[in-house]
Amino acid sequence: MTVKVSDFVDRARLGWARSRPELDVSSIEVMARIGRIGALAAHRAGRELAPAGVTRAEFDVLCTLARGDGPMRASEVTAATMLSGASTTKNAERLVKRGLIERLPWENDGRVVLMQLTAEGEALIDQEFPHMLASDARMLSGLSPHERAQLAALLRKLALTVESMS
């Protein structure tokens, strides 16, 4: 069997085929590529957000609040971002200090604090989110609209399977 080596995953798969030929490593065709693309995209996002003075995790918190229907509890932000509760708290503290979000008491329970974007946070989202979308579009530029739709549908199907296992 001749396999054309063209990316990181192809090289890894060939290495496994040589060192452990008895193992079926076909799953890395998908899973390793998802991981690799995610890591590269996260690194790119971090690099592109650095001039704005926010980390990718902080930006995730800001985006979650921006697309929400109003102030959100920290637990809701944690669930939407997949950050840990401690990470959400730490990121929120930094964003409060920078004036990008504010904390509000929750009228239903005085022990619960809500978070919402400030005008400065909204402005940062308005400035940076379109750049992120343009960067995403550049990464997807090698795919036709039909291929993008197919890939999105397949990844959604995979995500639902993986999420159901958690």
Tab-separated table of C-alpha atoms in Angstrom:
chain	number	residue	atom	x	y	z
A	1	MET	CA	0.000	0.000	0.000
A	2	THR	CA	1.441	3.345	-1.055
A	3	VAL	CA	0.279	6.402	0.860
A	4	LYS	CA	1.168	9.884	-0.291
A	5	VAL	CA	2.572	11.772	2.704
A	6	SER	CA	1.136	15.259	2.663
A	7	ASP	CA	0.563	16.424	6.229
A	8	PHE	CA	1.486	15.847	9.860
A	9	VAL	CA	-1.169	13.178	10.335
A	10	ASP	CA	-0.095	11.233	7.246
A	11	ARG	CA	3.459	11.127	8.612
A	12	ALA	CA	2.222	10.014	12.039
A	13	ARG	CA	0.046	7.312	10.511
A	14	LEU	CA	2.946	5.984	8.430
A	15	GLY	CA	5.107	5.925	11.546
A	16	TRP	CA	2.493	3.888	13.400
A	17	ALA	CA	2.099	1.543	10.437
A	18	ARG	CA	5.852	0.847	10.584
A	19	SER	CA	6.132	0.515	14.354
A	20	ARG	CA	2.772	-1.132	15.166
A	21	PRO	CA	1.407	-2.664	11.942
A	22	GLU	CA	-1.076	-4.789	13.874
A	23	LEU	CA	-3.001	-1.723	15.120
A	24	ASP	CA	-5.810	-0.045	13.207
A	25	VAL	CA	-4.832	3.610	13.457
A	26	SER	CA	-7.369	4.837	10.900
A	27	SER	CA	-9.147	6.897	13.569
A	28	ILE	CA	-6.246	9.345	13.629
A	29	GLU	CA	-7.144	10.293	10.059
A	30	VAL	CA	-10.008	12.235	11.650
A	31	MET	CA	-9.269	12.692	15.343
A	32	ALA	CA	-5.641	13.763	15.000
A	33	ARG	CA	-6.540	16.201	12.257
A	34	ILE	CA	-9.307	17.704	14.390
A	35	GLY	CA	-6.832	18.086	17.254
A	36	ARG	CA	-4.100	19.512	15.032
A	37	ILE	CA	-6.417	21.997	13.327
A	38	GLY	CA	-7.837	23.028	16.703
A	39	ALA	CA	-4.367	23.596	18.149
A	40	LEU	CA	-3.199	25.589	15.126
A	41	ALA	CA	-6.396	27.665	15.071
A	42	ALA	CA	-6.142	28.359	18.814
A	43	HIS	CA	-2.517	29.438	18.440
A	44	ARG	CA	-3.444	31.702	15.531
A	45	ALA	CA	-6.313	33.232	17.493
A	46	GLY	CA	-4.075	33.899	20.473
A	47	ARG	CA	-1.487	35.565	18.253
A	48	GLU	CA	-4.109	37.694	16.501
A	49	LEU	CA	-5.762	38.758	19.781
A	50	ALA	CA	-2.510	39.716	21.507
A	51	PRO	CA	-2.485	43.309	20.162
A	52	ALA	CA	-5.978	43.796	21.650
A	53	GLY	CA	-4.600	42.749	25.035
A	54	VAL	CA	-6.841	39.719	25.571
A	55	THR	CA	-6.145	36.016	25.600
A	56	ARG	CA	-8.145	33.517	23.589
A	57	ALA	CA	-9.847	32.287	26.783
A	58	GLU	CA	-10.768	35.848	27.766
A	59	PHE	CA	-12.090	36.446	24.261
A	60	ASP	CA	-14.193	33.279	24.546
A	61	VAL	CA	-15.750	34.687	27.731
A	62	LEU	CA	-16.419	38.029	26.016
A	63	CYS	CA	-17.960	36.317	22.967
A	64	THR	CA	-20.174	34.153	25.169
A	65	LEU	CA	-21.499	37.249	26.923
A	66	ALA	CA	-21.885	39.100	23.595
A	67	ARG	CA	-24.089	36.404	22.066
A	68	GLY	CA	-26.092	35.826	25.242
A	69	ASP	CA	-29.562	37.167	25.918
A	70	GLY	CA	-28.369	39.349	28.781
A	71	PRO	CA	-26.311	39.002	31.946
A	72	MET	CA	-25.120	35.445	32.604
A	73	ARG	CA	-24.112	33.433	35.655
A	74	ALA	CA	-20.524	32.223	35.755
A	75	SER	CA	-21.766	28.621	35.493
A	76	GLU	CA	-23.520	29.469	32.226
A	77	VAL	CA	-20.346	31.044	30.841
A	78	THR	CA	-18.361	27.998	31.957
A	79	ALA	CA	-20.760	25.630	30.181
A	80	ALA	CA	-20.712	27.677	26.980
A	81	THR	CA	-16.929	28.095	26.827
A	82	MET	CA	-15.887	24.670	28.121
A	83	LEU	CA	-13.440	26.416	30.475
A	84	SER	CA	-13.175	25.169	34.028
A	85	GLY	CA	-15.062	27.079	36.700
A	86	ALA	CA	-11.782	28.312	38.157
A	87	SER	CA	-10.596	29.480	34.741
A	88	THR	CA	-13.867	31.312	34.117
A	89	THR	CA	-13.496	33.086	37.465
A	90	LYS	CA	-9.855	34.020	36.799
A	91	ASN	CA	-10.623	35.289	33.292
A	92	ALA	CA	-13.648	37.231	34.552
A	93	GLU	CA	-11.535	38.913	37.235
A	94	ARG	CA	-9.013	40.081	34.622
A	95	LEU	CA	-11.799	41.303	32.341
A	96	VAL	CA	-13.463	43.217	35.204
A	97	LYS	CA	-10.136	44.908	36.019
A	98	ARG	CA	-9.794	45.935	32.371
A	99	GLY	CA	-13.338	47.333	32.346
A	100	LEU	CA	-14.529	44.886	29.659
A	101	ILE	CA	-17.177	43.159	31.797
A	102	GLU	CA	-19.026	44.029	34.961
A	103	ARG	CA	-20.477	41.958	37.762
A	104	LEU	CA	-24.054	42.437	38.855
A	105	PRO	CA	-25.997	40.974	41.792
A	106	TRP	CA	-28.680	38.469	40.827
A	107	GLU	CA	-32.022	39.539	42.225
A	108	ASN	CA	-33.139	35.902	42.703
A	109	ASP	CA	-30.172	34.928	44.883
A	110	GLY	CA	-27.764	37.337	46.531
A	111	ARG	CA	-25.002	34.707	46.529
A	112	VAL	CA	-24.996	34.545	42.722
A	113	VAL	CA	-23.197	37.116	40.599
A	114	LEU	CA	-24.059	37.831	36.992
A	115	MET	CA	-21.639	39.028	34.335
A	116	GLN	CA	-22.281	41.271	31.383
A	117	LEU	CA	-20.240	43.183	28.829
A	118	THR	CA	-19.500	46.837	29.372
A	119	ALA	CA	-19.511	49.330	26.500
A	120	GLU	CA	-15.737	48.799	26.261
A	121	GLY	CA	-16.252	45.036	26.046
A	122	GLU	CA	-18.851	45.484	23.308
A	123	ALA	CA	-16.416	47.718	21.409
A	124	LEU	CA	-13.653	45.133	21.665
A	125	ILE	CA	-15.983	42.419	20.310
A	126	ASP	CA	-17.112	44.737	17.494
A	127	GLN	CA	-13.468	45.369	16.615
A	128	GLU	CA	-12.009	41.854	16.933
A	129	PHE	CA	-14.785	39.385	16.089
A	130	PRO	CA	-14.961	40.361	12.392
A	131	HIS	CA	-11.168	39.807	12.188
A	132	MET	CA	-11.596	36.344	13.710
A	133	LEU	CA	-14.310	35.487	11.194
A	134	ALA	CA	-12.115	36.685	8.316
A	135	SER	CA	-9.235	34.577	9.602
A	136	ASP	CA	-11.537	31.548	9.869
A	137	ALA	CA	-12.673	32.151	6.284
A	138	ARG	CA	-9.035	32.221	5.113
A	139	MET	CA	-8.406	28.884	6.830
A	140	LEU	CA	-11.445	27.410	5.068
A	141	SER	CA	-10.649	28.970	1.692
A	142	GLY	CA	-9.429	25.670	0.238
A	143	LEU	CA	-12.947	24.246	0.508
A	144	SER	CA	-15.891	24.952	-1.765
A	145	PRO	CA	-19.149	26.077	-0.157
A	146	HIS	CA	-20.525	22.559	-0.703
A	147	GLU	CA	-17.459	20.970	0.934
A	148	ARG	CA	-17.751	23.355	3.887
A	149	ALA	CA	-21.399	22.386	4.358
A	150	GLN	CA	-20.521	18.677	4.146
A	151	LEU	CA	-17.676	19.068	6.617
A	152	ALA	CA	-19.856	21.056	9.019
A	153	ALA	CA	-22.567	18.377	8.889
A	154	LEU	CA	-20.082	15.560	9.495
A	155	LEU	CA	-18.369	17.410	12.341
A	156	ARG	CA	-21.766	18.156	13.932
A	157	LYS	CA	-22.607	14.451	13.760
A	158	LEU	CA	-19.252	13.546	15.322
A	159	ALA	CA	-19.605	16.241	18.006
A	160	LEU	CA	-23.014	14.905	19.024
A	161	THR	CA	-21.598	11.388	19.346
A	162	VAL	CA	-18.623	12.563	21.400
A	163	GLU	CA	-20.776	14.820	23.591
A	164	SER	CA	-23.162	11.947	24.287
A	165	MET	CA	-20.210	9.936	25.626
A	166	SER	CA	-19.252	12.610	28.159
